[in-house]
PDB file of C-alpha atoms in Angstrom:
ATOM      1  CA  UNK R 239     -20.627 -12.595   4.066  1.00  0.00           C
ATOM      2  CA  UNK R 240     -19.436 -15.345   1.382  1.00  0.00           C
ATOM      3  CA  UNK R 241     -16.109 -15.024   0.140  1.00  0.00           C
ATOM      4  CA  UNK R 242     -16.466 -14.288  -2.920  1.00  0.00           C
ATOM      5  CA  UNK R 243     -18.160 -11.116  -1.573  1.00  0.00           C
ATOM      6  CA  UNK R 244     -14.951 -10.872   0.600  1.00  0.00           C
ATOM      7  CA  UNK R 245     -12.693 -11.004  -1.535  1.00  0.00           C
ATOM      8  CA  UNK R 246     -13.554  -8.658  -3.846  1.00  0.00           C
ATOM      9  CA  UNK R 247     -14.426  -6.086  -0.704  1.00  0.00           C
ATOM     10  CA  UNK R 248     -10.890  -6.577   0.286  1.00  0.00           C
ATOM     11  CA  UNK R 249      -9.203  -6.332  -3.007  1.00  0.00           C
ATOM     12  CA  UNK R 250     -10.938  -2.499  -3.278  1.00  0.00           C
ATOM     13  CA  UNK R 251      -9.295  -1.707   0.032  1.00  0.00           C
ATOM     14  CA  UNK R 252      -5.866  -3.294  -1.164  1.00  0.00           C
ATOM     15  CA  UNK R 253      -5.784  -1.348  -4.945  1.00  0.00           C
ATOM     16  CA  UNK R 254      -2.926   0.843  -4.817  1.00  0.00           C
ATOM     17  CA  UNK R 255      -0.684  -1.219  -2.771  1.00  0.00           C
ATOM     18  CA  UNK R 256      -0.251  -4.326  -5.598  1.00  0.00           C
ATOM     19  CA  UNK R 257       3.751  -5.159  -6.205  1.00  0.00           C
ATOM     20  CA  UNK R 258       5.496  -3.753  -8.698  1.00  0.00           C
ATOM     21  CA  UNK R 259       6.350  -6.991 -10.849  1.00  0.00           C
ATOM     22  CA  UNK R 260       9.633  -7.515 -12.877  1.00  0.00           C
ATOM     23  CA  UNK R 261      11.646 -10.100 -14.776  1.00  0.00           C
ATOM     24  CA  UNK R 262      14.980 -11.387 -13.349  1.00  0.00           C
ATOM     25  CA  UNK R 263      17.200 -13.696 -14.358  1.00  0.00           C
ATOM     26  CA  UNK R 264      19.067 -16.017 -11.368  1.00  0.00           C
ATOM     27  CA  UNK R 265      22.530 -13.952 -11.941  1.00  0.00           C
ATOM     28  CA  UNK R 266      20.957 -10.874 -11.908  1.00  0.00           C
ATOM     29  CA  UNK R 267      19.049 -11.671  -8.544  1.00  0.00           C
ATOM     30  CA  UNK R 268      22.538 -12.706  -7.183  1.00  0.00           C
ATOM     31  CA  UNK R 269      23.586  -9.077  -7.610  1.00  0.00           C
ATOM     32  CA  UNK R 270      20.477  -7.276  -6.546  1.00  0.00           C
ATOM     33  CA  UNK R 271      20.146  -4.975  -3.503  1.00  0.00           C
ATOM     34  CA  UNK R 272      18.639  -6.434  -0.346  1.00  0.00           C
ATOM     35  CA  UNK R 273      15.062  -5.048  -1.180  1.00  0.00           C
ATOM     36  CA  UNK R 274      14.474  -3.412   2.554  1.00  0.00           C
ATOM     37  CA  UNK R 275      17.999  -1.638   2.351  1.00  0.00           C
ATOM     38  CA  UNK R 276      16.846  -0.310  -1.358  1.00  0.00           C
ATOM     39  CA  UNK R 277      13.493   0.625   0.297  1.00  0.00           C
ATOM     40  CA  UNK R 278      14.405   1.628   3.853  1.00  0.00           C
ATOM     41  CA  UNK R 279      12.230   3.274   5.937  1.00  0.00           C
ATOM     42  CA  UNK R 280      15.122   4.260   8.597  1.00  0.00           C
ATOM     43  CA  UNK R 281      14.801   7.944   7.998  1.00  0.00           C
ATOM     44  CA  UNK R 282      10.789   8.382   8.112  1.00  0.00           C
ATOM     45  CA  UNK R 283       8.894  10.615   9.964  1.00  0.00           C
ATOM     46  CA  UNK R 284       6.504   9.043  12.787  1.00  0.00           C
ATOM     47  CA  UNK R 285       3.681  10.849  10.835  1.00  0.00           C
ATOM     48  CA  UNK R 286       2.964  10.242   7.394  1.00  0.00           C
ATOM     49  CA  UNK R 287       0.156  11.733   4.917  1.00  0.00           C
ATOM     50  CA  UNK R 288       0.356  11.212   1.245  1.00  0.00           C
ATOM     51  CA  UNK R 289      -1.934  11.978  -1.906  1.00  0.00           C
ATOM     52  CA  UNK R 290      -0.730   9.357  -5.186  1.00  0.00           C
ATOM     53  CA  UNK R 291      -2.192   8.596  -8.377  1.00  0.00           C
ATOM     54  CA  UNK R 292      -2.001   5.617  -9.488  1.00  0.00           C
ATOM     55  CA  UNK R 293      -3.154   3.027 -13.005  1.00  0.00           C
ATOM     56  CA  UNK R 294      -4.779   0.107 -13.409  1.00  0.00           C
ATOM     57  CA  UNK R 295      -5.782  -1.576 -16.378  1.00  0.00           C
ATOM     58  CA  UNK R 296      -5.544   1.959 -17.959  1.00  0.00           C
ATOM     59  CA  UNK R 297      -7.793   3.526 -15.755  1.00  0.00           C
ATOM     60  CA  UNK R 298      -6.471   6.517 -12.975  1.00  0.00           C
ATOM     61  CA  UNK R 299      -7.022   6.738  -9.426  1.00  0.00           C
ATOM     62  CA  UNK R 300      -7.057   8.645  -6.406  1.00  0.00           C
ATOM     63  CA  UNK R 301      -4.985   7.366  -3.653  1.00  0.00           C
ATOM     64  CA  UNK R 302      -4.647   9.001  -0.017  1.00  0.00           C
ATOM     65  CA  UNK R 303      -3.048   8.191   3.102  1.00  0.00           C
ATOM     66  CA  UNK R 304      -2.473   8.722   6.832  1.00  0.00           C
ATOM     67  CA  UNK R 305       0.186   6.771   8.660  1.00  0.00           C
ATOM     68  CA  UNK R 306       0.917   7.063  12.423  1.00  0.00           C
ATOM     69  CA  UNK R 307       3.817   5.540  13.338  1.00  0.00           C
ATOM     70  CA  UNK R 308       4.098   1.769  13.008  1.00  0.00           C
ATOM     71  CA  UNK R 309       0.305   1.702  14.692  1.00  0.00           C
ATOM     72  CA  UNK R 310      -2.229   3.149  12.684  1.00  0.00           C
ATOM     73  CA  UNK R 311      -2.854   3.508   9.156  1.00  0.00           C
ATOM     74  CA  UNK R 312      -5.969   5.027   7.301  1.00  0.00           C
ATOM     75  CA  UNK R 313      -6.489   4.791   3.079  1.00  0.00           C
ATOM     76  CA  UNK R 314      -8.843   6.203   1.282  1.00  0.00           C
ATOM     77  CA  UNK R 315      -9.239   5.036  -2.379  1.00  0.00           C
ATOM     78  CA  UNK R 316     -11.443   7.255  -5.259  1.00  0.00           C
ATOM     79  CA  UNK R 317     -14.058   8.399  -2.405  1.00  0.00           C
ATOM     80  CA  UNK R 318     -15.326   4.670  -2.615  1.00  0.00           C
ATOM     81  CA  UNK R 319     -13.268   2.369  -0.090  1.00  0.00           C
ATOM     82  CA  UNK R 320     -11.695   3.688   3.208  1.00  0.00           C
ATOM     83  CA  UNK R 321      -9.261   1.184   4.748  1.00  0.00           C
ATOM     84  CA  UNK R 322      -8.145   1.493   8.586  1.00  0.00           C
ATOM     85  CA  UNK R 323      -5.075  -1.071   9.877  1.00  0.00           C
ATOM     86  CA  UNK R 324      -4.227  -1.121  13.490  1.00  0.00           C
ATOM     87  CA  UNK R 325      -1.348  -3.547  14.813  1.00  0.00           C
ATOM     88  CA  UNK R 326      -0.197  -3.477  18.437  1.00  0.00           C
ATOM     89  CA  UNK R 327       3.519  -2.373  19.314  1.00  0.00           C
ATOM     90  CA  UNK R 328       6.687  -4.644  18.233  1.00  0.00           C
ATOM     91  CA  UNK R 329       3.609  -7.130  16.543  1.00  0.00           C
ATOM     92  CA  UNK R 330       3.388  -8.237  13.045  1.00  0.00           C
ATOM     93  CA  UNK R 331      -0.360  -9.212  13.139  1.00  0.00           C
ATOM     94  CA  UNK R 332      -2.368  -6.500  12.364  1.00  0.00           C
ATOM     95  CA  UNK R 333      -6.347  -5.794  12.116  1.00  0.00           C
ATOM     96  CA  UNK R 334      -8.622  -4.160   8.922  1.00  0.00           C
ATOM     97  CA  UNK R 335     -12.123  -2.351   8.748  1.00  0.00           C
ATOM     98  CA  UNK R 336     -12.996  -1.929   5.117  1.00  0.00           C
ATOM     99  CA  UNK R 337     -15.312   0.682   4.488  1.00  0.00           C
ATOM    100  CA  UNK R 338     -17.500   0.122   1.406  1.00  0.00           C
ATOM    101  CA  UNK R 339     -18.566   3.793   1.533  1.00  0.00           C
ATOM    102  CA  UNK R 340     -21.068   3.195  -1.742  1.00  0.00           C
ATOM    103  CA  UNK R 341     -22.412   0.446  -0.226  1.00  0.00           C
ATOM    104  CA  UNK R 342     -22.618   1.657   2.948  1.00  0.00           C
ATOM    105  CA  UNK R 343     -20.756  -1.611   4.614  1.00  0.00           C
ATOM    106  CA  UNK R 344     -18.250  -2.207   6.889  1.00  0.00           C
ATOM    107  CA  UNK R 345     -16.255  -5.337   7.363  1.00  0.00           C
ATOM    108  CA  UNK R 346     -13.576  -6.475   9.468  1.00  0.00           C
ATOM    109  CA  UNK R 347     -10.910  -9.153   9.133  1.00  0.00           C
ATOM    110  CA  UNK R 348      -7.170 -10.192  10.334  1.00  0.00           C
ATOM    111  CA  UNK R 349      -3.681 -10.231   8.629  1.00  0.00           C
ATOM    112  CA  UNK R 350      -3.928 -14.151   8.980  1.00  0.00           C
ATOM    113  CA  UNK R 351      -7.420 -14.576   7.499  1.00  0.00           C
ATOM    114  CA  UNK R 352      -6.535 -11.996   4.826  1.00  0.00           C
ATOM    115  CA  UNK R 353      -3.534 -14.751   4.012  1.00  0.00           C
ATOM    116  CA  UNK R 354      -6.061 -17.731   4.637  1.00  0.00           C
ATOM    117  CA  UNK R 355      -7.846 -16.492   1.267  1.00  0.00           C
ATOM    118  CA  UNK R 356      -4.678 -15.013  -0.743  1.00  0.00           C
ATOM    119  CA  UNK R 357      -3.985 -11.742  -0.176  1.00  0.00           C
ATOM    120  CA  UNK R 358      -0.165 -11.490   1.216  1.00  0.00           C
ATOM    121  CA  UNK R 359      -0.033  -8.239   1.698  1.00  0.00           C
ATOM    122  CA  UNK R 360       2.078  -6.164   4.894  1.00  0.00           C
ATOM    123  CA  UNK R 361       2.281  -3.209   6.753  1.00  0.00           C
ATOM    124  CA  UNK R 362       5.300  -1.995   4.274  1.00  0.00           C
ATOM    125  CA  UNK R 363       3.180  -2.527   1.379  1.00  0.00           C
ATOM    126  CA  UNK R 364      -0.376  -0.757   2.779  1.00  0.00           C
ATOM    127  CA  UNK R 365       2.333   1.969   4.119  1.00  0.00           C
ATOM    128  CA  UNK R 366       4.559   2.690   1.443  1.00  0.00           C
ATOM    129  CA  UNK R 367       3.235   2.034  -2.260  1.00  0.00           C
ATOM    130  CA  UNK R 368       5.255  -0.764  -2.923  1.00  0.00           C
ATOM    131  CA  UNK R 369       5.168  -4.582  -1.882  1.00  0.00           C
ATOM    132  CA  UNK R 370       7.523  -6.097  -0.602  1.00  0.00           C
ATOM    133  CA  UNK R 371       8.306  -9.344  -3.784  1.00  0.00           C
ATOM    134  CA  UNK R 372       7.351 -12.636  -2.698  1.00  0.00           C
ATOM    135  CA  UNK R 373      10.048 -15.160  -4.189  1.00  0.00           C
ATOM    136  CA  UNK R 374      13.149 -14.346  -6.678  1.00  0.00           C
ATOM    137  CA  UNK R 375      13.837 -10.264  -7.405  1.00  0.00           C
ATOM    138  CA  UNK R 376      16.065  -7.869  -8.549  1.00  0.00           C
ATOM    139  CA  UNK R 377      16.374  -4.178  -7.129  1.00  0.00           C
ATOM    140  CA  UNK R 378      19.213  -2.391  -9.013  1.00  0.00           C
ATOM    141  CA  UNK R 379      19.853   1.305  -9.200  1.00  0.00           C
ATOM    142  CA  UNK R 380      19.209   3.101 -12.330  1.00  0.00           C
ATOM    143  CA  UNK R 381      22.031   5.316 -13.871  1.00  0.00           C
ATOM    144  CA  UNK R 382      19.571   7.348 -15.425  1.00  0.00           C
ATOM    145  CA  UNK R 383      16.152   8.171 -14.613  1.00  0.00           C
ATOM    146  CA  UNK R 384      13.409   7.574 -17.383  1.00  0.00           C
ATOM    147  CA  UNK R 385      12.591  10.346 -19.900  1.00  0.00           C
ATOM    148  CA  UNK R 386      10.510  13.091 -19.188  1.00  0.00           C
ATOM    149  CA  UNK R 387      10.257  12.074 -15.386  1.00  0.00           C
ATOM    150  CA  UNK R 388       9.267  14.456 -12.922  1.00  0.00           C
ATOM    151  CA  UNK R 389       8.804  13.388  -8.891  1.00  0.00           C
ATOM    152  CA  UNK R 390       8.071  15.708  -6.475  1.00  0.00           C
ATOM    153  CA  UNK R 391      11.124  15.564  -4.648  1.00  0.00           C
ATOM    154  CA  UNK R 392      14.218  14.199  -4.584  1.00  0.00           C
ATOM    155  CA  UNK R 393      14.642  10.177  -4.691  1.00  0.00           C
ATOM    156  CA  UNK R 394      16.633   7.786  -5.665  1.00  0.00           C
ATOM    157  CA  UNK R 395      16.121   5.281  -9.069  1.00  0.00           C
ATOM    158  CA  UNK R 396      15.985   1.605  -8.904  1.00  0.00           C
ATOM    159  CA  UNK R 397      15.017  -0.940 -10.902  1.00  0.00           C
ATOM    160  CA  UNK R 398      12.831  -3.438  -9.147  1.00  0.00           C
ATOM    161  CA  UNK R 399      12.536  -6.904 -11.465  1.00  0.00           C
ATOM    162  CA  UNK R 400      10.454  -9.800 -10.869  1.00  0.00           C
ATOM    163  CA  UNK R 401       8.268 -12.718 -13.806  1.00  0.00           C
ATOM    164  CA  UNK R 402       9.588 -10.871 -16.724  1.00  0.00           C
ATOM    165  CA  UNK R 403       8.333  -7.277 -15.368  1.00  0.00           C
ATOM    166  CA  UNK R 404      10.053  -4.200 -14.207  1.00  0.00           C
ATOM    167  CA  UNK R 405       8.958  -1.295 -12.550  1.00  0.00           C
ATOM    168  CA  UNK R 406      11.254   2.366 -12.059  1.00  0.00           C
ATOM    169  CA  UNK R 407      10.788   3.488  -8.543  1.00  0.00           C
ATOM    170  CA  UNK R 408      12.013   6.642  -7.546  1.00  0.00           C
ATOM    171  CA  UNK R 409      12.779   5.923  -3.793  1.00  0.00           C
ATOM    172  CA  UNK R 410      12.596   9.140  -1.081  1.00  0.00           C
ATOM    173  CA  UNK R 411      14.502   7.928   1.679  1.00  0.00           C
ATOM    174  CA  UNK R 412      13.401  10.685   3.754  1.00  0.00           C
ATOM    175  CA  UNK R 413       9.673  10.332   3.525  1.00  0.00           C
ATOM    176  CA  UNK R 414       9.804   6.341   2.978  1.00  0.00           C
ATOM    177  CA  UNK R 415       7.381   6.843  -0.207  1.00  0.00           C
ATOM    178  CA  UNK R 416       7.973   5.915  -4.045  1.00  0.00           C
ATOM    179  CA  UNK R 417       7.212   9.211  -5.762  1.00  0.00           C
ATOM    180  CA  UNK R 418       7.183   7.999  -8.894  1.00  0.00           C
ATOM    181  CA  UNK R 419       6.861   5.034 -10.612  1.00  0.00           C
ATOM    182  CA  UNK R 420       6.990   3.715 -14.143  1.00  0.00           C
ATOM    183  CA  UNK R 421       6.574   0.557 -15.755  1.00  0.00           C
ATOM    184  CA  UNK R 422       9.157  -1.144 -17.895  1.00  0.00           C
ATOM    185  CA  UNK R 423       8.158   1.232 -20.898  1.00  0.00           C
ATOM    186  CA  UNK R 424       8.678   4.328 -19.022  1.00  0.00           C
ATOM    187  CA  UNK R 425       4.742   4.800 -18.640  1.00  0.00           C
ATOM    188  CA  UNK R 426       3.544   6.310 -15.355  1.00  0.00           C
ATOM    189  CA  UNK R 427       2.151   4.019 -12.868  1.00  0.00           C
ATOM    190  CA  UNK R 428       2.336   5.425  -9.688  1.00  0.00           C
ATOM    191  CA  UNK R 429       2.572   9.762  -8.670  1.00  0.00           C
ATOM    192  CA  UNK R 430       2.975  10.918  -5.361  1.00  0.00           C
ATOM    193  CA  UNK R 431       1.583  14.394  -6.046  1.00  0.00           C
ATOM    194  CA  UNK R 432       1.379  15.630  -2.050  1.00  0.00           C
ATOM    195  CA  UNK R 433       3.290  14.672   0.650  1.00  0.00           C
ATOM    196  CA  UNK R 434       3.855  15.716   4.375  1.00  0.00           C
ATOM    197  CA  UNK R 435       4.248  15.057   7.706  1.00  0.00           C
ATOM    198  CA  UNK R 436       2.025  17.645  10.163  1.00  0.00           C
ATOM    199  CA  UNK R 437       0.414  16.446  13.519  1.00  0.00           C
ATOM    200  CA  UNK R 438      -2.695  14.603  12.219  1.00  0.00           C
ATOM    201  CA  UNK R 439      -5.829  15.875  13.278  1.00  0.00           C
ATOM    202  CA  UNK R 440      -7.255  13.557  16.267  1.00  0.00           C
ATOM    203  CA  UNK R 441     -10.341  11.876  14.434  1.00  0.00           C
ATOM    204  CA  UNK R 442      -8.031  11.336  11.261  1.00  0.00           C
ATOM    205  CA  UNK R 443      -8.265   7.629  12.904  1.00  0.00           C
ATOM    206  CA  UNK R 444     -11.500   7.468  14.238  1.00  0.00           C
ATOM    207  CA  UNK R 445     -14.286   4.622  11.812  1.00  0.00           C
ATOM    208  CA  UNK R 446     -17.340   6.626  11.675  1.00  0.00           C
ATOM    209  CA  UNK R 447     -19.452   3.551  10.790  1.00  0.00           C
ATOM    210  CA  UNK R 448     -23.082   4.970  11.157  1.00  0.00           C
ATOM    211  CA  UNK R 449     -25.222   3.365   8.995  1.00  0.00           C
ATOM    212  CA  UNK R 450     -22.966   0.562   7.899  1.00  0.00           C
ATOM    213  CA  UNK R 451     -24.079  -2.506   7.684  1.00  0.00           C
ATOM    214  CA  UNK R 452     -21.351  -4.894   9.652  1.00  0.00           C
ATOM    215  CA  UNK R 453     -19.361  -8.249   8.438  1.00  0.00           C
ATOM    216  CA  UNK R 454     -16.851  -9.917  10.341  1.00  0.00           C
ATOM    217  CA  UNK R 455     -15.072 -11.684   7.577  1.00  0.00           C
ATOM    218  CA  UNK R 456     -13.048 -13.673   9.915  1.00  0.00           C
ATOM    219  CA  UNK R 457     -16.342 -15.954  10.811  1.00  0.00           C
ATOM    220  CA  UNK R 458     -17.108 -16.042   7.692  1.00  0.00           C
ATOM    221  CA  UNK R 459     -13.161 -17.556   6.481  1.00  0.00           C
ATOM    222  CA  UNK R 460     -13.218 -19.591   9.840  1.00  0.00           C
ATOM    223  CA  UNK R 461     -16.891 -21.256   8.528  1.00  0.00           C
ATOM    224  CA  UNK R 462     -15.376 -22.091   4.554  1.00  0.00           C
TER     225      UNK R 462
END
């Protein structure tokens, strides 16, 4: 498979998972929370499943995910794309299978091929809703939350600013999840709308790839 073709199969799988952008000025970053301490995921459960909503370019969609541990994750965006990570124990390389369920094609690729052609993303970021900000930030928490906002749970506010952009996160240190999320105008960006963590069922993990057509995009990034 070309790139071109690659990248736009992997940019499917990574919608939902973008950074939440904001501006910040140099003496605002030097008072800003330690991003990871703002965002901690001390306190999460070793199972995770999620439903969000989420907008881009004014457009809604369907977000859900399964998270085991630090070892598996599996994300299913609008019915179309199913995403599965896996990543060894105490490792920070990780592997994808992209399911282009439309399509009907399946392709694989690594964390470091995935950066080869652009696409920085992490575990915390396919995880947890929010990207960790590449360069100078701001996190700083927000006295009051914006009008009319509604998570699902409790959470905390912060501010998270970054290129002349902010985004509201309300944090739930107890689930590891942004519930909500709202843009600099107070517009809804991100909604957690179901969250828990029961024993997963034991296929929740398994790629039922019958059918698929198969790429391995990593011979494909290793031949450009």
């Amino acid at each position: 498979m070309r790139r071109a073709t690659f990248a736009a199969a992997c940019l499917a799988a990574l919608l939902g998972a973008a950074s939440q952008d904001a501006s910040a000025s140099a003496d605002r970053a030097a008072a800003s929370l330690d991003f990871d301490k703002a965002f901690s995921t001390k306190y999460e459960p070793k199972r995770g499943h999620f439903v969000a909503t989420y907008v881009v370019n004014g457009s809604e969609h369907r977000l859900e995910v399964w998270r085991d541990g630090e070892g598996r994750l599996r994300r299913r965006t609008d019915d179309r794309v199913e995403t599965y990570v896996s990543k060894p124990a105490g490792e920070v390389e990780w592997k994808m299978t992209v399911l282009d369920l439309k399509r009907r094609i399946r392709t694989d690729v690594d964390r470091t091929n995935l950066m080869r052609v652009g696409h920085f993303s992490d575990w915390f970021g396919l995880a947890h809703g929010v990207a960790r900000p590449i360069g100078v930030y701001a996190v700083n928490p927000l006295r009051q939350p914006p009008p009319g906002a509604a998570p699902i749970a409790a959470c905390r506010w912060y501010v998270l600013s970054q290129h002349e952009r902010s985004s509201k996160i309300c944090w739930s240190a107890s689930q590891a999840l942004p519930l909500l999320i709202t843009d600099g105008e107070d517009r809804v960006q991100w909604r957690v709308t179901a969250v828990d963590s029961a024993r997963h069922l034991h296929e929740t993990f398994d790629i039922d790839d019958r059918g698929f057509v198969r790429n391995d995009a990593n011979e494909d990034i290793k031949a450009d």
